[in-house]
Amino acid sequence: MNYFEELTALLNEEQRYDKAQHEALLLKSNLNERRVQGVTWFPISITNSALGRGDYLTITLSKTNNLEEGHRFRFGMPVSLFSNHAPDEDRLDGIIAFVSRDTMRISFRVEELPEWSRRGKLGVDLLFDENSYREMHDALSQAKELRADFRQGRLIRQLIGEELVVQDQVEVAYKHPDLNASQNNAIQHILSSSPLAILHGPPGTGKTTTLIKAVQALLKQENKQLLLVAPSNTAVDVLTERLDAIGISVTRIGNPVKVSDHLQELTLDAKVERHSANREMKNLEKQARAYTDLAQKYKRNFGKSEREQRKALFDEARKLRKEIDRIQDYIVEDILNKVEVITATLVGANHHTIRSRHYETIIIDEAAQALEPACWIPILKANKVILAGDHCQLPPTVKSNSSSKEGLYHTLFEKLVKRYPTEVSLLNVQYRMNAQIQKYPSQALYADQLQAAASVSDWTLLHDVKPILFIDTAGAGFEETQVDGAIYNTEEAYFLKTHLRALLQDLKVAYSDQAFPSIGVIAPYRRQAILLKELLGQDEEIVPFTNSIQINTIDSFQGQEKDIIYISLTRSNAEQHIGFLSDVRRMNVAMTRAKKKLIVIGDSSTIGQHSFYKGFLDYIESIDQYHSVWEWDIQV
């Protein structure tokens, strides 16, 4: 089995598993359960409908209650409009054209909605996203074919190790006064003639800042349009806003997750709305809608002449629609031809508006969190690839694989770091953490190459001299509990609450409300995070500080930072089982969220057999920051 056949087999396995999970959720859950899971909106009301591009009917709908609930609906995903009068029969499938917190636009391939949609009790289910998998499969298939082409397949062969990246690349001098030496060196390598550049950005080292400066330099050097992509919508949103803020013309393909008016203005849809040719298109749409409305006024029980009249009206609407589509194509091309940077998700790189575009250079941010098959979608559009990320932080989300060392967990970023170490630029100055907090992750995962910038190296909380401490619960009887696979530790959660309550009282004396430190409480297990939210939310002394405290799992803290971080390790058992605490990348993320103080609470006898945690305990003892839970009053 060759390289791309292996990837295809892995992707097939993931697709089957993902589809089975999603369909089980839809089939086995009732309407309220689906709504809570974020895969159903109900009830909804239709606020507008119009015949759109390619005879697609586009409707706008809104939630009518449960407005505060989150959801998993995203631009481009398939959905099903249903009537709760007969949810199994009365269904119409479409594609999301826009979605915000409580409003959605859906395109359907029909001229009008079915009769049952007028009877109320309507909802929308999120269907399994076949399109993303189809795009990934197509990219792998195309890469497999192109690989044999002498000219077009060269980059593909280099990336999969069949042909080496030539080492004697032409270097370009670059030095920006606002950047440190490692950042300047990284951009210098990005500007070289090498077809591959890897930007390795550990926590707090200014990876995004370096990328933005690199984009500026590439645009000046090449004077050609760039494609900038990332696996998550959130990362694409951040990059889009940062580029716009420094005056680079950027267009966001797709629908942002962030509900920011300014970010919405940077989308292709919003730019189409503001284009000078849009007025003509709107007038034609108004005429087409008038024809469609007239046609839809005919009742079902009409004769031959009424049927012919109805058909003629729809035909007129279609003719106008073709002219509207022509104008829209012109507007879209005009906008995209003039923009310096296009931003999108990995799958969004094949959106119909940009599918046929080719770029001299593409940049993939968060590449260490990206499924490899998705990376090939933009790579096939480029002559040069820049990957940015950190394979020592969170891996991609893979649902089907049980082993974090195999299959799709093994990203293209990680493979290329090992294959081409000379193409890797490590950012080695971090601007987030006190040097003591940074030291152990640097030793354990970054060959001790990280250093703290002078501005953060010694910073601490006011009146505090201990930026990091470990509180050992060994021997205290803080045993973990497992129920239906969920793991939590009640005593550890109660102790954390007691410790935090005392810390908050000290901080209250030292800080004004405006300068009060931000606090993160992290648990590796979801059930422990839920328990901590319940306990802290019920404590009268902690509640007044709620706005300063965030409690969640490790994955939810990726990309964030807080002045103070608590980590509740949760695991405590005689068998020394630590589960996915053994994925040290996750613990790296947890530890490196802290700026001025890191407090880790856990059972040394449970975690101490693992080399990463043994090393951590040794480090803690070397700086005299080891404490036992018995030093506190644990009768809580």
C-alpha positions as semicolon CSV with decimal commas, in nm:
position;residue;x (nm);y (nm);z (nm)
1;M;0,000;0,000;0,000
2;N;0,152;0,335;-0,100
3;Y;0,158;0,661;0,095
4;F;-0,175;0,801;-0,021
5;E;-0,352;0,463;-0,016
6;E;-0,258;0,429;0,352
7;L;-0,394;0,776;0,427
8;T;-0,713;0,695;0,234
9;A;-0,762;0,374;0,437
10;L;-0,719;0,569;0,763
11;L;-0,961;0,837;0,643
12;N;-1,218;0,571;0,546
13;E;-1,196;0,427;0,896
14;E;-1,242;0,772;1,051
15;Q;-1,535;0,852;0,823
16;R;-1,717;0,526;0,903
17;Y;-1,670;0,577;1,276
18;D;-1,766;0,945;1,268
19;K;-2,078;0,876;1,059
20;A;-2,190;0,591;1,286
21;Q;-2,145;0,814;1,594
22;H;-2,339;1,104;1,439
23;E;-2,623;0,887;1,312
24;A;-2,650;0,712;1,649
25;L;-2,680;1,054;1,813
26;L;-2,962;1,156;1,575
27;L;-3,146;0,824;1,591
28;K;-3,111;0,739;1,961
29;S;-3,157;1,085;2,110
30;N;-3,487;1,263;2,153
31;L;-3,537;1,617;2,029
32;N;-3,437;1,785;2,357
33;E;-3,122;1,572;2,391
34;R;-3,019;1,662;2,035
35;R;-3,084;2,029;2,108
36;V;-2,863;2,017;2,420
37;Q;-2,592;1,837;2,218
38;G;-2,597;2,130;1,972
39;V;-2,709;1,929;1,666
40;T;-3,071;2,049;1,653
41;W;-3,246;2,387;1,656
42;F;-3,606;2,370;1,773
43;P;-3,834;2,553;1,757
44;I;-3,744;2,788;1,471
45;S;-3,931;3,045;1,262
46;I;-3,870;3,122;0,894
47;T;-3,820;3,496;0,850
48;N;-3,738;3,519;0,478
49;S;-3,704;3,315;0,159
50;A;-3,565;3,394;-0,187
51;L;-3,466;3,202;-0,500
52;G;-3,087;3,216;-0,521
53;R;-2,793;3,100;-0,727
54;G;-2,851;2,792;-0,947
55;D;-3,225;2,779;-0,868
56;Y;-3,149;2,721;-0,502
57;L;-3,417;2,845;-0,263
58;T;-3,249;3,021;0,030
59;I;-3,442;3,063;0,353
60;T;-3,350;3,262;0,663
61;L;-3,461;3,123;0,997
62;S;-3,416;3,209;1,363
63;K;-3,429;3,028;1,694
64;T;-3,735;3,131;1,891
65;N;-3,600;3,023;2,232
66;N;-3,294;2,854;2,394
67;L;-3,093;3,145;2,251
68;E;-2,811;3,100;2,503
69;E;-2,732;2,742;2,400
70;G;-2,423;2,672;2,190
71;H;-2,435;2,461;1,874
72;R;-2,219;2,271;1,624
73;F;-2,369;2,418;1,306
74;R;-2,108;2,567;1,070
75;F;-2,101;2,726;0,726
76;G;-2,122;2,468;0,442
77;M;-2,256;2,183;0,656
78;P;-2,558;1,975;0,547
79;V;-2,882;2,013;0,744
80;S;-3,239;1,887;0,739
81;L;-3,541;2,112;0,787
82;F;-3,816;1,908;0,955
83;S;-4,168;1,937;1,091
84;N;-4,221;1,793;1,437
85;H;-4,575;1,700;1,330
86;A;-4,419;1,414;1,128
87;P;-4,040;1,433;1,175
88;D;-3,966;1,107;0,993
89;E;-4,156;1,197;0,672
90;D;-4,158;1,575;0,655
91;R;-3,796;1,661;0,585
92;L;-3,603;1,873;0,335
93;D;-3,219;1,861;0,313
94;G;-3,007;2,168;0,240
95;I;-2,669;2,338;0,299
96;I;-2,587;2,612;0,552
97;A;-2,507;2,938;0,371
98;F;-2,465;3,142;0,692
99;V;-2,497;3,076;1,064
100;S;-2,456;3,287;1,378
101;R;-2,560;3,217;1,736
102;D;-2,934;3,224;1,663
103;T;-2,981;3,290;1,288
104;M;-2,922;3,061;0,993
105;R;-2,954;3,076;0,613
106;I;-3,004;2,746;0,432
107;S;-2,998;2,678;0,057
108;F;-3,232;2,409;-0,080
109;R;-3,244;2,274;-0,434
110;V;-3,617;2,342;-0,474
111;E;-3,821;2,631;-0,611
112;E;-4,051;2,650;-0,310
113;L;-4,086;2,501;0,035
114;P;-4,321;2,203;0,077
115;E;-4,673;2,251;0,210
116;W;-4,591;2,100;0,550
117;S;-4,347;2,388;0,624
118;R;-4,648;2,619;0,665
119;R;-4,794;2,422;0,957
120;G;-4,534;2,528;1,215
121;K;-4,341;2,320;1,471
122;L;-4,031;2,343;1,251
123;G;-3,675;2,253;1,345
124;V;-3,334;2,190;1,185
125;D;-3,109;1,886;1,236
126;L;-2,737;1,889;1,161
127;L;-2,659;1,602;0,922
128;F;-2,331;1,414;0,887
129;D;-2,078;1,628;0,698
130;E;-2,000;1,411;0,394
131;N;-1,860;1,712;0,206
132;S;-1,549;1,753;0,424
133;Y;-1,460;1,387;0,382
134;R;-1,531;1,403;0,009
135;E;-1,292;1,698;-0,028
136;M;-1,022;1,516;0,169
137;H;-1,065;1,196;-0,035
138;D;-1,052;1,394;-0,360
139;A;-0,732;1,568;-0,250
140;L;-0,563;1,236;-0,164
141;S;-0,672;1,087;-0,496
142;Q;-0,545;1,391;-0,687
143;A;-0,214;1,391;-0,497
144;K;-0,166;1,022;-0,576
145;E;-0,213;1,093;-0,949
146;L;-0,009;1,415;-0,964
147;R;0,280;1,264;-0,773
148;A;0,402;1,089;-1,090
149;D;0,403;1,411;-1,294
150;F;0,764;1,531;-1,332
151;R;0,691;1,903;-1,279
152;Q;0,357;1,923;-1,094
153;G;0,436;1,633;-0,865
154;R;0,770;1,759;-0,738
155;L;0,642;1,929;-0,422
156;I;0,427;1,624;-0,344
157;R;0,726;1,391;-0,378
158;Q;0,935;1,622;-0,158
159;L;0,672;1,634;0,116
160;I;0,629;1,256;0,130
161;G;1,006;1,194;0,125
162;E;1,043;1,045;-0,223
163;E;1,251;1,342;-0,338
164;L;1,462;1,555;-0,106
165;V;1,425;1,928;-0,056
166;V;1,753;2,073;-0,184
167;Q;1,950;2,218;0,105
168;D;2,150;2,493;-0,072
169;Q;1,859;2,735;-0,087
170;V;1,907;3,102;-0,167
171;E;1,875;3,298;0,157
172;V;1,715;3,643;0,175
173;A;1,828;3,896;0,435
174;Y;1,552;3,998;0,677
175;K;1,562;4,183;1,006
176;H;1,272;4,359;1,178
177;P;1,350;4,563;1,491
178;D;1,030;4,451;1,669
179;L;1,119;4,080;1,641
180;N;1,375;3,868;1,826
181;A;1,657;3,681;1,653
182;S;1,467;3,349;1,624
183;Q;1,164;3,524;1,473
184;N;1,379;3,713;1,220
185;N;1,564;3,392;1,130
186;A;1,231;3,213;1,078
187;I;1,108;3,480;0,836
188;Q;1,444;3,479;0,658
189;H;1,399;3,106;0,599
190;I;1,038;3,154;0,485
191;L;1,164;3,406;0,226
192;S;1,433;3,169;0,098
193;S;1,393;2,970;-0,224
194;S;1,313;2,651;-0,033
195;P;0,971;2,502;-0,128
196;L;0,914;2,416;0,240
197;A;0,942;2,615;0,562
198;I;0,834;2,493;0,906
199;L;0,767;2,745;1,181
200;H;0,777;2,570;1,521
201;G;0,613;2,796;1,777
202;P;0,607;2,670;2,139
203;P;0,363;2,835;2,385
204;G;0,393;3,213;2,414
205;T;0,669;3,252;2,153
206;G;0,475;3,485;1,920
207;K;0,399;3,241;1,638
208;T;0,103;3,443;1,509
209;T;0,300;3,769;1,523
210;T;0,581;3,604;1,325
211;L;0,335;3,468;1,069
212;I;0,175;3,809;1,014
213;K;0,518;3,971;0,963
214;A;0,608;3,684;0,726
215;V;0,294;3,752;0,520
216;Q;0,394;4,118;0,489
217;A;0,744;4,020;0,376
218;L;0,618;3,757;0,127
219;L;0,375;4,004;-0,032
220;K;0,658;4,255;-0,072
221;Q;0,891;3,989;-0,215
222;E;0,654;3,804;-0,450
223;N;0,380;4,061;-0,511
224;K;0,147;3,763;-0,551
225;Q;-0,170;3,659;-0,374
226;L;-0,132;3,431;-0,070
227;L;-0,366;3,166;0,069
228;L;-0,364;3,141;0,450
229;V;-0,552;2,847;0,603
230;A;-0,601;2,670;0,937
231;P;-0,801;2,369;1,056
232;S;-1,024;2,572;1,289
233;N;-1,256;2,863;1,209
234;T;-1,137;3,038;1,524
235;A;-0,774;3,040;1,406
236;V;-0,881;3,168;1,062
237;D;-1,078;3,448;1,232
238;V;-0,776;3,555;1,441
239;L;-0,545;3,563;1,138
240;T;-0,800;3,752;0,928
241;E;-0,842;4,025;1,191
242;R;-0,467;4,056;1,251
243;L;-0,393;4,094;0,878
244;D;-0,666;4,354;0,836
245;A;-0,539;4,547;1,140
246;I;-0,203;4,614;0,971
247;G;-0,358;4,724;0,642
248;I;-0,329;4,407;0,435
249;S;-0,632;4,353;0,210
250;V;-0,781;4,020;0,314
251;T;-1,097;3,830;0,223
252;R;-1,238;3,560;0,451
253;I;-1,398;3,268;0,265
254;G;-1,681;3,115;0,462
255;N;-1,866;3,222;0,770
256;P;-1,671;3,339;1,080
257;V;-1,745;3,181;1,417
258;K;-1,671;3,507;1,596
259;V;-1,976;3,732;1,591
260;S;-1,782;4,050;1,520
261;D;-1,932;4,306;1,284
262;H;-1,590;4,404;1,155
263;L;-1,492;4,044;1,086
264;Q;-1,821;3,989;0,900
265;E;-1,728;4,287;0,678
266;L;-1,412;4,103;0,569
267;T;-1,604;3,802;0,434
268;L;-1,654;3,749;0,062
269;D;-2,034;3,764;0,108
270;A;-2,016;4,107;0,273
271;K;-1,779;4,240;0,007
272;V;-2,016;4,118;-0,265
273;E;-2,297;4,312;-0,093
274;R;-2,090;4,632;-0,098
275;H;-1,964;4,596;-0,457
276;S;-2,063;4,869;-0,704
277;A;-2,224;4,616;-0,943
278;N;-2,440;4,473;-0,667
279;R;-2,723;4,729;-0,719
280;E;-2,791;4,593;-1,067
281;M;-2,792;4,239;-0,927
282;K;-3,036;4,340;-0,651
283;N;-3,277;4,492;-0,905
284;L;-3,275;4,171;-1,108
285;E;-3,324;3,965;-0,790
286;K;-3,626;4,182;-0,705
287;Q;-3,777;4,110;-1,050
288;A;-3,702;3,737;-1,020
289;R;-3,865;3,730;-0,676
290;A;-4,175;3,903;-0,814
291;Y;-4,209;3,635;-1,086
292;T;-4,157;3,358;-0,830
293;D;-4,409;3,508;-0,586
294;L;-4,669;3,532;-0,866
295;A;-4,606;3,172;-0,966
296;Q;-4,642;3,050;-0,608
297;K;-4,981;3,221;-0,567
298;Y;-5,139;2,963;-0,796
299;K;-5,317;2,695;-0,595
300;R;-5,273;2,322;-0,645
301;N;-5,617;2,273;-0,806
302;F;-5,563;2,480;-1,120
303;G;-5,626;2,395;-1,484
304;K;-5,403;2,369;-1,791
305;S;-5,381;2,744;-1,865
306;E;-5,293;2,826;-1,503
307;R;-5,028;2,553;-1,508
308;E;-4,877;2,700;-1,825
309;Q;-4,884;3,050;-1,679
310;R;-4,714;2,925;-1,362
311;K;-4,444;2,751;-1,573
312;A;-4,389;3,068;-1,781
313;L;-4,341;3,275;-1,465
314;F;-4,086;3,028;-1,326
315;D;-3,906;3,028;-1,666
316;E;-3,879;3,408;-1,656
317;A;-3,743;3,390;-1,302
318;R;-3,482;3,134;-1,418
319;K;-3,368;3,354;-1,708
320;L;-3,318;3,643;-1,469
321;R;-3,139;3,410;-1,230
322;K;-2,883;3,320;-1,499
323;E;-2,808;3,687;-1,555
324;I;-2,782;3,738;-1,176
325;D;-2,536;3,446;-1,156
326;R;-2,326;3,601;-1,436
327;I;-2,306;3,934;-1,252
328;Q;-2,229;3,760;-0,925
329;D;-1,945;3,563;-1,086
330;Y;-1,801;3,890;-1,218
331;I;-1,825;4,055;-0,873
332;V;-1,662;3,759;-0,695
333;E;-1,374;3,743;-0,945
334;D;-1,325;4,120;-0,925
335;I;-1,300;4,108;-0,546
336;L;-1,072;3,804;-0,534
337;N;-0,839;3,930;-0,807
338;K;-0,771;4,251;-0,614
339;V;-0,717;4,103;-0,266
340;E;-0,368;4,031;-0,126
341;V;-0,456;3,742;0,107
342;I;-0,739;3,489;0,102
343;T;-0,815;3,315;0,434
344;A;-1,016;2,996;0,480
345;T;-1,029;2,668;0,667
346;L;-0,844;2,373;0,512
347;V;-1,163;2,236;0,356
348;G;-1,274;2,592;0,273
349;A;-0,968;2,619;0,046
350;N;-1,180;2,427;-0,206
351;H;-1,487;2,651;-0,175
352;H;-1,646;2,690;-0,520
353;T;-1,543;3,057;-0,540
354;I;-1,169;2,976;-0,508
355;R;-1,154;2,608;-0,610
356;S;-0,960;2,670;-0,934
357;R;-0,711;2,924;-0,793
358;H;-0,338;2,848;-0,770
359;Y;-0,089;3,027;-0,543
360;E;0,285;3,068;-0,535
361;T;0,279;3,023;-0,155
362;I;0,025;2,886;0,093
363;I;0,051;2,904;0,473
364;I;-0,108;2,645;0,702
365;D;-0,137;2,764;1,063
366;E;-0,212;2,521;1,349
367;A;-0,070;2,254;1,117
368;A;0,014;2,027;1,411
369;Q;-0,359;2,011;1,492
370;A;-0,463;1,938;1,134
371;L;-0,559;1,602;0,988
372;E;-0,308;1,528;0,713
373;P;-0,571;1,451;0,443
374;A;-0,718;1,800;0,497
375;C;-0,373;1,960;0,455
376;W;-0,344;1,820;0,103
377;I;-0,645;2,026;-0,012
378;P;-0,454;2,360;-0,005
379;I;-0,109;2,205;-0,069
380;L;-0,217;2,094;-0,418
381;K;-0,277;2,462;-0,504
382;A;0,077;2,579;-0,425
383;N;0,441;2,582;-0,534
384;K;0,564;2,652;-0,181
385;V;0,427;2,548;0,159
386;I;0,476;2,710;0,499
387;L;0,358;2,508;0,799
388;A;0,322;2,671;1,142
389;G;0,238;2,498;1,468
390;D;0,369;2,299;1,761
391;H;0,354;1,918;1,765
392;C;0,429;1,927;2,140
393;Q;0,083;2,073;2,207
394;L;-0,263;1,933;2,130
395;P;-0,286;1,679;1,847
396;P;-0,572;1,676;1,594
397;T;-0,911;1,543;1,700
398;V;-0,932;1,183;1,580
399;K;-1,244;0,990;1,672
400;S;-1,165;0,642;1,541
401;N;-0,810;0,577;1,664
402;S;-0,748;0,454;2,016
403;S;-0,372;0,508;1,998
404;S;-0,241;0,864;2,002
405;K;0,086;0,746;1,842
406;E;-0,066;0,606;1,524
407;G;-0,278;0,677;1,223
408;L;-0,421;1,022;1,169
409;Y;-0,275;1,145;1,501
410;H;0,061;1,139;1,321
411;T;0,035;1,472;1,139
412;L;0,212;1,593;0,826
413;F;0,370;1,867;1,041
414;E;0,526;1,609;1,274
415;K;0,646;1,392;0,983
416;L;0,812;1,690;0,813
417;V;0,979;1,811;1,135
418;K;1,149;1,470;1,158
419;R;1,218;1,439;0,784
420;Y;1,360;1,790;0,731
421;P;1,505;1,926;1,059
422;T;1,702;2,188;0,860
423;E;1,374;2,337;0,733
424;V;1,247;2,392;1,091
425;S;1,273;2,734;1,255
426;L;1,218;2,714;1,632
427;L;1,093;3,028;1,805
428;N;1,285;3,012;2,132
429;V;1,187;3,325;2,327
430;Q;0,856;3,312;2,509
431;Y;0,667;3,621;2,627
432;R;0,408;3,461;2,857
433;M;0,551;3,278;3,158
434;N;0,771;3,332;3,457
435;A;1,098;3,147;3,388
436;Q;1,029;2,890;3,663
437;I;0,695;2,794;3,502
438;Q;0,857;2,766;3,160
439;K;1,161;2,567;3,271
440;Y;1,020;2,214;3,300
441;P;0,817;2,208;2,973
442;S;1,129;2,345;2,802
443;Q;1,344;2,068;2,950
444;A;1,098;1,787;2,884
445;L;0,972;1,878;2,536
446;Y;1,188;2,145;2,373
447;A;1,543;2,020;2,445
448;D;1,574;2,302;2,702
449;Q;1,596;2,558;2,421
450;L;1,327;2,799;2,543
451;Q;1,411;3,117;2,730
452;A;1,187;3,370;2,898
453;A;1,189;3,725;2,766
454;A;1,322;3,977;3,017
455;S;0,976;4,135;3,043
456;V;0,821;3,816;3,188
457;S;1,114;3,618;3,329
458;D;1,068;3,727;3,689
459;W;0,708;3,842;3,701
460;T;0,492;3,712;3,985
461;L;0,173;3,799;4,168
462;L;0,208;4,086;4,415
463;H;0,362;3,973;4,747
464;D;0,430;3,626;4,601
465;V;0,765;3,449;4,565
466;K;0,640;3,108;4,450
467;P;0,541;3,115;4,082
468;I;0,500;2,736;4,071
469;L;0,407;2,475;4,329
470;F;0,292;2,113;4,341
471;I;0,051;2,003;4,615
472;D;0,074;1,627;4,672
473;T;-0,245;1,445;4,777
474;A;-0,070;1,107;4,826
475;G;-0,183;0,936;5,145
476;A;-0,479;1,168;5,201
477;G;-0,739;0,921;5,073
478;F;-0,836;1,139;4,777
479;E;-0,939;0,840;4,564
480;E;-1,074;0,892;4,213
481;T;-1,424;0,773;4,119
482;Q;-1,518;0,612;3,787
483;V;-1,882;0,598;3,674
484;D;-1,973;0,484;3,320
485;G;-1,626;0,577;3,200
486;A;-1,637;0,927;3,353
487;I;-1,353;0,996;3,599
488;Y;-1,359;1,251;3,879
489;N;-1,208;1,311;4,223
490;T;-1,443;1,471;4,475
491;E;-1,191;1,526;4,757
492;E;-0,936;1,682;4,522
493;A;-1,204;1,917;4,388
494;Y;-1,304;2,020;4,742
495;F;-0,940;2,083;4,833
496;L;-0,886;2,296;4,522
497;K;-1,193;2,500;4,617
498;T;-1,056;2,556;4,970
499;H;-0,713;2,656;4,840
500;L;-0,859;2,892;4,577
501;R;-1,089;3,053;4,833
502;A;-0,789;3,141;5,054
503;L;-0,590;3,269;4,756
504;L;-0,878;3,492;4,645
505;Q;-0,893;3,655;4,987
506;D;-0,519;3,736;4,968
507;L;-0,557;3,873;4,613
508;K;-0,851;4,086;4,721
509;V;-0,623;4,271;4,963
510;A;-0,339;4,314;4,709
511;Y;-0,531;4,408;4,391
512;S;-0,791;4,658;4,280
513;D;-1,094;4,526;4,090
514;Q;-0,955;4,662;3,761
515;A;-0,617;4,490;3,801
516;F;-0,747;4,164;3,951
517;P;-0,558;3,861;3,812
518;S;-0,726;3,622;3,568
519;I;-0,759;3,262;3,690
520;G;-0,795;2,936;3,500
521;V;-0,898;2,607;3,662
522;I;-0,808;2,315;3,437
523;A;-0,901;1,949;3,466
524;P;-0,796;1,683;3,215
525;Y;-1,131;1,505;3,265
526;R;-1,462;1,657;3,163
527;R;-1,650;1,519;3,465
528;Q;-1,394;1,676;3,701
529;A;-1,431;2,012;3,524
530;I;-1,810;1,989;3,564
531;L;-1,774;1,904;3,934
532;L;-1,539;2,200;3,988
533;K;-1,784;2,436;3,815
534;E;-2,060;2,316;4,047
535;L;-1,851;2,348;4,364
536;L;-1,700;2,687;4,286
537;G;-2,033;2,819;4,162
538;Q;-2,197;2,735;4,495
539;D;-1,931;2,887;4,723
540;E;-2,041;3,226;4,854
541;E;-1,682;3,348;4,898
542;I;-1,583;3,252;4,541
543;V;-1,897;3,366;4,354
544;P;-1,806;3,740;4,370
545;F;-1,489;3,659;4,171
546;T;-1,668;3,451;3,904
547;N;-1,589;3,697;3,623
548;S;-1,217;3,643;3,683
549;I;-1,234;3,260;3,685
550;Q;-1,262;3,020;3,393
551;I;-1,306;2,645;3,454
552;N;-1,272;2,390;3,175
553;T;-1,090;2,093;3,023
554;I;-0,738;2,122;2,880
555;D;-0,857;2,122;2,519
556;S;-1,075;2,428;2,583
557;F;-0,775;2,625;2,712
558;Q;-0,559;2,579;2,398
559;G;-0,441;2,921;2,281
560;Q;-0,537;3,096;2,605
561;E;-0,336;3,234;2,895
562;K;-0,420;3,331;3,255
563;D;-0,226;3,498;3,536
564;I;-0,297;3,199;3,761
565;I;-0,359;2,839;3,657
566;Y;-0,478;2,554;3,879
567;I;-0,450;2,200;3,740
568;S;-0,648;1,923;3,907
569;L;-0,476;1,604;3,784
570;T;-0,774;1,398;3,915
571;R;-0,615;1,050;3,891
572;S;-0,552;0,871;4,222
573;N;-0,555;0,492;4,234
574;A;-0,348;0,204;4,371
575;E;-0,285;0,063;4,021
576;Q;-0,108;0,384;3,911
577;H;-0,332;0,411;3,605
578;I;-0,311;0,762;3,459
579;G;-0,511;0,720;3,136
580;F;-0,467;1,001;2,891
581;L;-0,256;1,201;3,138
582;S;0,013;0,997;2,961
583;D;-0,039;1,221;2,655
584;V;0,217;1,473;2,774
585;R;0,123;1,714;2,492
586;R;-0,200;1,786;2,675
587;M;-0,021;1,844;3,003
588;N;0,221;2,076;2,821
589;V;-0,077;2,286;2,712
590;A;-0,218;2,291;3,066
591;M;0,110;2,394;3,233
592;T;0,196;2,663;2,979
593;R;-0,130;2,859;3,017
594;A;0,003;3,016;3,340
595;K;0,174;3,355;3,332
596;K;0,259;3,429;3,696
597;K;0,151;3,130;3,905
598;L;0,099;2,759;3,838
599;I;-0,054;2,534;4,105
600;V;-0,068;2,162;4,026
601;I;-0,268;1,933;4,258
602;G;-0,229;1,558;4,227
603;D;-0,126;1,221;4,372
604;S;0,250;1,166;4,331
605;S;0,221;0,792;4,400
606;T;-0,019;0,755;4,104
607;I;0,159;0,975;3,850
608;G;0,520;0,931;3,965
609;Q;0,596;0,615;3,765
610;H;0,553;0,801;3,435
611;S;0,881;0,958;3,319
612;F;0,725;1,299;3,239
613;Y;0,568;1,335;3,585
614;K;0,871;1,188;3,763
615;G;1,079;1,455;3,589
616;F;0,828;1,720;3,693
617;L;0,838;1,607;4,058
618;D;1,219;1,609;4,051
619;Y;1,213;1,963;3,910
620;I;0,962;2,080;4,173
621;E;1,184;1,943;4,451
622;S;1,492;2,107;4,297
623;I;1,330;2,450;4,329
624;D;1,184;2,367;4,673
625;Q;0,821;2,401;4,563
626;Y;0,694;2,058;4,671
627;H;0,414;2,062;4,931
628;S;0,192;1,799;5,085
629;V;-0,181;1,846;5,116
630;W;-0,136;1,778;5,488
631;E;0,015;2,127;5,524
632;W;-0,341;2,264;5,484
633;D;-0,651;2,205;5,687
634;I;-0,815;1,940;5,467
635;Q;-1,129;1,900;5,676
636;V;-1,344;2,073;5,413
